[in-house]
mmCIF file of C-alpha atoms in Angstrom:
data_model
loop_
_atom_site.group_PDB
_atom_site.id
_atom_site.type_symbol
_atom_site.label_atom_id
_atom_site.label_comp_id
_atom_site.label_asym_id
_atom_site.label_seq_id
_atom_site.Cartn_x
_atom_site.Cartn_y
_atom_site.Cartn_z
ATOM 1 C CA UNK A 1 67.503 99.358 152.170
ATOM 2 C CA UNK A 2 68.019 96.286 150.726
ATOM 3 C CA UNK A 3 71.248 94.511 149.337
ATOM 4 C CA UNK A 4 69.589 94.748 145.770
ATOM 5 C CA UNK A 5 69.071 98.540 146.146
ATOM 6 C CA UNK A 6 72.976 98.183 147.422
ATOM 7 C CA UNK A 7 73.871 96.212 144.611
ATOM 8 C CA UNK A 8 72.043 98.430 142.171
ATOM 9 C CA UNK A 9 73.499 101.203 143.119
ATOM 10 C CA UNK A 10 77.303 100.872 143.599
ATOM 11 C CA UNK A 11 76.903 99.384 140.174
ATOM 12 C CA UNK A 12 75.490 102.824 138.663
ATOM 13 C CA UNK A 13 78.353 104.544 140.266
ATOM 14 C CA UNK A 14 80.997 102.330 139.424
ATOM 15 C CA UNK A 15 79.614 102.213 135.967
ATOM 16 C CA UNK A 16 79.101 105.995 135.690
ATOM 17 C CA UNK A 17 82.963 106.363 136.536
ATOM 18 C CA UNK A 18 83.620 104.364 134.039
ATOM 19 C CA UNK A 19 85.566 101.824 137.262
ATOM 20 C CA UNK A 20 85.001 97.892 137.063
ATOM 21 C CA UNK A 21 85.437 95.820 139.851
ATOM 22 C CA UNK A 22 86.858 92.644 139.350
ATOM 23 C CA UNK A 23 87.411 89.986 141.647
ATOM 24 C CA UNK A 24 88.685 86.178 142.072
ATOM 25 C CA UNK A 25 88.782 84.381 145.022
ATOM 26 C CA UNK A 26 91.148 80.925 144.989
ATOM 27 C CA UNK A 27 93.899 79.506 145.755
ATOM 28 C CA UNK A 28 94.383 77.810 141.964
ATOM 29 C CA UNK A 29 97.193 80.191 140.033
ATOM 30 C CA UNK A 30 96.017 79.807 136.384
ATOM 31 C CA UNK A 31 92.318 80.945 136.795
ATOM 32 C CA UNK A 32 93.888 83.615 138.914
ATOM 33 C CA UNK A 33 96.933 84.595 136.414
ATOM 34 C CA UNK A 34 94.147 83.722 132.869
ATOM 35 C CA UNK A 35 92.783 87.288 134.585
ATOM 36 C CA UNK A 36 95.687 89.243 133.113
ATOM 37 C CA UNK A 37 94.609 88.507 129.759
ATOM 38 C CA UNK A 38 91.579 90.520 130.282
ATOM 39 C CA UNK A 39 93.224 93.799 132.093
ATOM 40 C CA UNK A 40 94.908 94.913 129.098
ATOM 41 C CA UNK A 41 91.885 94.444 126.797
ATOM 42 C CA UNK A 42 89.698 96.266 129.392
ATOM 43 C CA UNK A 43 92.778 98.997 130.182
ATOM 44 C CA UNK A 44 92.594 99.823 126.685
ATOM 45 C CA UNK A 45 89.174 100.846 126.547
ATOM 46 C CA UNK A 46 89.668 103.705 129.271
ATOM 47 C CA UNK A 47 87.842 101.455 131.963
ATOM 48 C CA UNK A 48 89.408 102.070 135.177
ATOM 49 C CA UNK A 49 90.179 98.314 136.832
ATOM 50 C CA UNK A 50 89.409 97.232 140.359
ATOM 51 C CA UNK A 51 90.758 94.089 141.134
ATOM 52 C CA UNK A 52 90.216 92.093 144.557
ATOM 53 C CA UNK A 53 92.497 88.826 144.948
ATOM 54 C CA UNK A 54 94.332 86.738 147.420
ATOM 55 C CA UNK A 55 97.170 86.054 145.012
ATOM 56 C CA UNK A 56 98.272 89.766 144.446
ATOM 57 C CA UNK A 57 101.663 88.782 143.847
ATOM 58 C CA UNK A 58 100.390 87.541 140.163
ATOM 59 C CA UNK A 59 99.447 91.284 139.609
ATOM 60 C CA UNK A 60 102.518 93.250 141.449
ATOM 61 C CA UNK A 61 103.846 95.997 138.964
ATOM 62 C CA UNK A 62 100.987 95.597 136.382
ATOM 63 C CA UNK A 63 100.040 99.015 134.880
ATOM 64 C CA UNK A 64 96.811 98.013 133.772
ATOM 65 C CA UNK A 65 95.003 97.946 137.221
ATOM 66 C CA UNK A 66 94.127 101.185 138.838
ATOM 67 C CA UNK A 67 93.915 99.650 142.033
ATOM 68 C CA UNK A 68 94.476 96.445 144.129
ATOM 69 C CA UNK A 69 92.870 94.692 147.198
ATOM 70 C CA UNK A 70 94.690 91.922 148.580
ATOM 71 C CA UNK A 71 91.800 90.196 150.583
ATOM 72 C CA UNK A 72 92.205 86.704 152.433
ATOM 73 C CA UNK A 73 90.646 83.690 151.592
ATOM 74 C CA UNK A 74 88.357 83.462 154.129
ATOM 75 C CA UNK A 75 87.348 87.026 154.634
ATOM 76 C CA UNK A 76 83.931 88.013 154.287
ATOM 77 C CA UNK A 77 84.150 90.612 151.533
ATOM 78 C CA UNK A 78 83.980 88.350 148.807
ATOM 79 C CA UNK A 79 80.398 87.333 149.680
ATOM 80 C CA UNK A 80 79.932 90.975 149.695
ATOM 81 C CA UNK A 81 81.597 91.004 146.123
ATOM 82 C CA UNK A 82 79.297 87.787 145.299
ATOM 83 C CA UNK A 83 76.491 89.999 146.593
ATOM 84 C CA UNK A 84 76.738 93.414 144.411
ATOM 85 C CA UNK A 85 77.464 91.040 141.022
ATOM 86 C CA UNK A 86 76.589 93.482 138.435
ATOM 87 C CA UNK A 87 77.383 95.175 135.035
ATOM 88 C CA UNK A 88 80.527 96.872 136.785
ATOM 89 C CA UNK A 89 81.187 94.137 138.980
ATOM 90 C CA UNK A 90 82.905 90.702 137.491
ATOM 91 C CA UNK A 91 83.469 87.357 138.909
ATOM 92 C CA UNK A 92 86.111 85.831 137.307
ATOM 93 C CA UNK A 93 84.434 82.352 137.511
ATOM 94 C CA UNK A 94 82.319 80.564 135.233
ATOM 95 C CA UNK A 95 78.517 81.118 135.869
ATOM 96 C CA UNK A 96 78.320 77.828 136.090
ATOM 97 C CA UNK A 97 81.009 76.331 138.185
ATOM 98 C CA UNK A 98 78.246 75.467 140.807
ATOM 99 C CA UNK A 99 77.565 72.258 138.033
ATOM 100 C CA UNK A 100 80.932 70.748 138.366
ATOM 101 C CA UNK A 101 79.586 68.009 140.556
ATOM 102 C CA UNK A 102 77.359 66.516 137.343
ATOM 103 C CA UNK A 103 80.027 67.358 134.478
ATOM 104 C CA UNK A 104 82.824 69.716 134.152
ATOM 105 C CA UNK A 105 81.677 73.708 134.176
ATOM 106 C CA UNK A 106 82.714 73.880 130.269
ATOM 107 C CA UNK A 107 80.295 70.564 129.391
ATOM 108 C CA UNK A 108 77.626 73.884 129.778
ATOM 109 C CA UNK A 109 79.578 76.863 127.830
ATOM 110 C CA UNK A 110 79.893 76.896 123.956
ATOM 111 C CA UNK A 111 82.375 74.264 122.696
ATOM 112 C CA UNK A 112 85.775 74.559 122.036
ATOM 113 C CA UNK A 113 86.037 77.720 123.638
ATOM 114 C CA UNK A 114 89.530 78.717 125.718
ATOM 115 C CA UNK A 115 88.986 78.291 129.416
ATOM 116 C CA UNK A 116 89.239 82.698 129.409
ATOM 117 C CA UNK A 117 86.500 82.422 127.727
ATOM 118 C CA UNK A 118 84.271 80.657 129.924
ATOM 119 C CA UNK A 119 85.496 82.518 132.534
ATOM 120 C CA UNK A 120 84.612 85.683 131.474
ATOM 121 C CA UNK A 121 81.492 85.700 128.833
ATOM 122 C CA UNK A 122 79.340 87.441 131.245
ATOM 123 C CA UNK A 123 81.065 90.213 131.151
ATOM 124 C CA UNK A 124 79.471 92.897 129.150
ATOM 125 C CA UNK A 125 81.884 94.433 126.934
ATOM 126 C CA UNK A 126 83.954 93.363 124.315
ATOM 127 C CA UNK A 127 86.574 91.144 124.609
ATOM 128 C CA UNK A 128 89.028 89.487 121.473
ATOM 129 C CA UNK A 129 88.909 85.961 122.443
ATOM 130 C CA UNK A 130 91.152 85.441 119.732
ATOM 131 C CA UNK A 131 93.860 88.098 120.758
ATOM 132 C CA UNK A 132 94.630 86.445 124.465
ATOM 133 C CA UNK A 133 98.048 86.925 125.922
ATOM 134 C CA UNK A 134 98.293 86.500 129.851
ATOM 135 C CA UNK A 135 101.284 89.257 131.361
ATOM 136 C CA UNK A 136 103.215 88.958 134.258
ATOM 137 C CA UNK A 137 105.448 92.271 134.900
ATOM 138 C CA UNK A 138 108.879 92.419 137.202
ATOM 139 C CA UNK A 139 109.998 95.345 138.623
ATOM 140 C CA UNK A 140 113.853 96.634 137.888
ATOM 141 C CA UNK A 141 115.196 95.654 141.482
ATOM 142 C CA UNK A 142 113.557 92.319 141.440
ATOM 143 C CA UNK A 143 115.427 91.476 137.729
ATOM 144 C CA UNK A 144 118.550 92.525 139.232
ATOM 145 C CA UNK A 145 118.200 90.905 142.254
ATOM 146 C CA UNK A 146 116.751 87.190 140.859
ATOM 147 C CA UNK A 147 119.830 87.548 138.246
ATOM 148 C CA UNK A 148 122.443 87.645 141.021
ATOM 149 C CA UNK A 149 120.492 85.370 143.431
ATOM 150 C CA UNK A 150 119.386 82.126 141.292
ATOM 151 C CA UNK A 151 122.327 82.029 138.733
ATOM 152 C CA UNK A 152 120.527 80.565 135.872
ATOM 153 C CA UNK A 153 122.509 78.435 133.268
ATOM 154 C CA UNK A 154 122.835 80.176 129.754
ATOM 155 C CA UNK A 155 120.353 78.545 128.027
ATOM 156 C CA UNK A 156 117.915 75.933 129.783
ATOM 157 C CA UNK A 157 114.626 74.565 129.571
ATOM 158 C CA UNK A 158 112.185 73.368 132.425
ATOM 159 C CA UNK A 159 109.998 70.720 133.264
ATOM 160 C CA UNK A 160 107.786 69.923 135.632
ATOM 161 C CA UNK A 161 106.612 66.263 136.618
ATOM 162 C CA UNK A 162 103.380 66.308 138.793
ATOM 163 C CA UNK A 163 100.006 68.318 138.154
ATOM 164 C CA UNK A 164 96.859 69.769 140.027
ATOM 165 C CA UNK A 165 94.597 66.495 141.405
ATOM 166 C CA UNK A 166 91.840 68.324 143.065
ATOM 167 C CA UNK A 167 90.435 69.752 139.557
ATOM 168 C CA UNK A 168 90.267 66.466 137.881
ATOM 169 C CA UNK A 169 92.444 63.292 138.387
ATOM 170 C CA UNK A 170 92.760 62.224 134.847
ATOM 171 C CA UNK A 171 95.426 65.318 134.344
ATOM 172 C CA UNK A 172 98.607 63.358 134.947
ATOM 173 C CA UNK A 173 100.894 61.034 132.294
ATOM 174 C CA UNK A 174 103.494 59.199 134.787
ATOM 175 C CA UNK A 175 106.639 60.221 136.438
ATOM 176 C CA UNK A 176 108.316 57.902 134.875
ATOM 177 C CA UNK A 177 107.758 59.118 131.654
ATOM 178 C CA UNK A 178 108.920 62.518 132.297
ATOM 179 C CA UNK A 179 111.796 61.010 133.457
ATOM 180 C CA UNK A 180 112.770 58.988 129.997
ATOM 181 C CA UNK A 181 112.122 62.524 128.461
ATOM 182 C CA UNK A 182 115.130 63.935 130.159
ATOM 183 C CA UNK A 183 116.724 60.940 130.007
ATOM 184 C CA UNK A 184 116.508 60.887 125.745
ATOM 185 C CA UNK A 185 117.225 64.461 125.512
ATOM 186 C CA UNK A 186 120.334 64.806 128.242
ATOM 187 C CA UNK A 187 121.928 67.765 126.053
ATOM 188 C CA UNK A 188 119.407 70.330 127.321
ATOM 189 C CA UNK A 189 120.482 71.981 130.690
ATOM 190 C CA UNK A 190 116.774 70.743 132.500
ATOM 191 C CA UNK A 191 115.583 72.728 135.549
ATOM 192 C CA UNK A 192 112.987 71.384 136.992
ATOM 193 C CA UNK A 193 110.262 73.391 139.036
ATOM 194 C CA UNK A 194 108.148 72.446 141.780
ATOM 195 C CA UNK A 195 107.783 71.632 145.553
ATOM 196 C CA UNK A 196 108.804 69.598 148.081
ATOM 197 C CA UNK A 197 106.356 67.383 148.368
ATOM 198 C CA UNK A 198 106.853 65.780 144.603
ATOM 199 C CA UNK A 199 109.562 63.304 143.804
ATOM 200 C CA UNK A 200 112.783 64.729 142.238
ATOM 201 C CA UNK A 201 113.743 63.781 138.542
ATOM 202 C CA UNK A 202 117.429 62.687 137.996
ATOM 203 C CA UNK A 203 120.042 64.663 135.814
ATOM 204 C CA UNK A 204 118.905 67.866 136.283
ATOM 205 C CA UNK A 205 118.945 71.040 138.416
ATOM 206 C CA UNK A 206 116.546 71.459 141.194
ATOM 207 C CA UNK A 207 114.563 74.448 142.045
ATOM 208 C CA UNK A 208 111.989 73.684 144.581
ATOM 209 C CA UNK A 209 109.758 75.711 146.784
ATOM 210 C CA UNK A 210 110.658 79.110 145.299
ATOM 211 C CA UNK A 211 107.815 82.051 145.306
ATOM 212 C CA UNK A 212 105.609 82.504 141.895
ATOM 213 C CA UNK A 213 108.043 85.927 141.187
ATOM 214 C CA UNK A 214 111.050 83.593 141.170
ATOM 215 C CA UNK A 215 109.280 80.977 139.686
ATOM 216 C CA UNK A 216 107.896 83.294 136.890
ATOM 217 C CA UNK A 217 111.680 84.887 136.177
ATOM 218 C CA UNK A 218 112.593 81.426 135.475
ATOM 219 C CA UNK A 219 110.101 80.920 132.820
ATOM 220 C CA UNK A 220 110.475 84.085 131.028
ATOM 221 C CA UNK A 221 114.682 83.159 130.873
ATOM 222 C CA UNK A 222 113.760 79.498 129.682
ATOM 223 C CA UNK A 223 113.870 77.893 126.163
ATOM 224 C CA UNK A 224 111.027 75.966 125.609
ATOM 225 C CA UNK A 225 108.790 74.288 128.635
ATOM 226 C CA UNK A 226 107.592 70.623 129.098
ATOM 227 C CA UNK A 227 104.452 70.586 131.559
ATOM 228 C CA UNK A 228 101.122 69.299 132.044
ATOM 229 C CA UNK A 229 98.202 71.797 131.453
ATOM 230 C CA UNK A 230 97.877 73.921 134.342
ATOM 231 C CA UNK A 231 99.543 76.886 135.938
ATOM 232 C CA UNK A 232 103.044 76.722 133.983
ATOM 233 C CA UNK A 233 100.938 76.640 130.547
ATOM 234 C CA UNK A 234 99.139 79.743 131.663
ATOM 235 C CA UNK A 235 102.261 81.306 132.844
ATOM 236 C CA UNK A 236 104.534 80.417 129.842
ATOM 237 C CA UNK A 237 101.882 82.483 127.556
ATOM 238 C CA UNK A 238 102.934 85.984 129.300
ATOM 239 C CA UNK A 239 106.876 85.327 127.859
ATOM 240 C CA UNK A 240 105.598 83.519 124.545
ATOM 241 C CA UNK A 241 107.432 80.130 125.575
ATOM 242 C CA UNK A 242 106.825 77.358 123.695
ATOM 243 C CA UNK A 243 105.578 74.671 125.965
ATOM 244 C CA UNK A 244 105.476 71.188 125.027
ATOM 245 C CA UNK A 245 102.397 70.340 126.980
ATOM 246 C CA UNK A 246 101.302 66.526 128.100
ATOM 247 C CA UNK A 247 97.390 66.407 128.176
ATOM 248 C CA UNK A 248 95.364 63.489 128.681
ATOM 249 C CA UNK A 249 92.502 64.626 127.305
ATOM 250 C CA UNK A 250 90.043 65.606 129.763
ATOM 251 C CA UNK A 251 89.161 69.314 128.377
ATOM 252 C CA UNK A 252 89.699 69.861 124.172
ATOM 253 C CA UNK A 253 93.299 71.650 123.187
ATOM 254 C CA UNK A 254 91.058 74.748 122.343
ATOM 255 C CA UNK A 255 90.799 75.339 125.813
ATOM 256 C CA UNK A 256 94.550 76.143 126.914
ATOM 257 C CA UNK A 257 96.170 77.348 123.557
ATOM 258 C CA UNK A 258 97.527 80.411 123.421
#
């Protein structure tokens, strides 16, 4: 028996039983958190969702998967998963991510198109490109217990001064400059989010090193958002913040605008 045989036919079954398997393998938190905008679309057609990640706690609590494998990063099932790629079983990758050492993976998808998008065009079924909403769902107990815990001002609004460098280095604006926007606008309560390892802004509250639930709570109490495309824009779309987002231009607007 070979693995196409395999391949072929854990495909028929899962497709039979009307189950998808769906997998991402990463450690970056937007492609793995852009997945949620699918689920519901998918949910909603009665297809039953398998979903294989490393970063389950961007999925805890959400009713649209039927079930969840959190797998490590190094763990041979995903080249299993690469292996039995199918009609019921989804990378959540861009075919052609294997380019990025020419030109960036969207130089080769349709232009304009929101990173989702590219990430998911293989799929065969239909998906509203134009009705994409990521979702990020707390439990009761963890609402309670993040209220009492981190104390959040009334009204606040974050901002976050350093972004991703191992996707492209032409992300970033300048510290400084995220500085002078707190500094011009010193009536909002700033929080600013982040880790250790980046340099603190001045004149505003610190939350460092917290875990994405915390970090996500935070968001979905906030006002508005200033941050660099990347994970925060991605996770400000599940509470419809506004973000006021710094880009420098390496991939068009289209392809982070919710």
């Amino acid at each position: 028996i070979t693995f196409k045989k395999i391949s072929k036919f854990i495909n028929e079954f899962l497709f039979n039983k009307n189950h998808i398997i769906i997998y991402r393998n990463g450690s970056a938190l937007g492609d793995n958190l852009m997945i949620t905008s699918l689920l519901k679309q998918i949910s909603l057609k009665n297809i039953k969702i398998i979903l294989f990640t490393n970063n389950s706690e961007l999925f805890s609590n959400n009713p649209r998967i039927f079930k969840m494998f959190q797998i490590k990063k190094n763990s041979f099932i995903w080249f299993i998963l690469k292996t039995i790629k199918g009609k019921a079983v989804y990378e959540f990758n861009s075919i052609h991510i294997d380019k990025m050492k020419d030109k960036h993976f969207m130089f080769y998808h349709k232009k304009n198109i929101h990173i989702i998008e590219s990430m998911s065009e293989h799929f065969l079924m239909d998906i509203d490109y134009n009705d994409i909403k990521n979702e990020f769902f707390f439990s009761q107990d963890e609402i309670e217990n993040f209220e009492k815990e981190l104390k959040l001002p009334a009204k606040f609004s974050i901002i976050h001064s350093q972004s991703k460098q191992s996707f492209t280095e032409n992300k970033e604006w300048s510290f400084q400059g995220i500085q002078n926007i707190i500094n011009n606008f010193s009536n909002i309560n700033w929080i600013q989010l982040g880790t250790t390892d980046e340099p603190r802004l001045q004149n505003c509250e610190i939350f460092f090193d917290l875990n994405i639930r915390k970090v996500a709570y935070i968001v979905s109490k906030c006002q508005f958002l200033v941050c660099y495309e990347g994970f925060f824009n991605h996770l400000a779309s599940c509470f419809d913040k506004k973000t006021f987002l710094i880009h420098t231009g390496f991939l068009p607007y289209e392809s982070f605008k919710y």
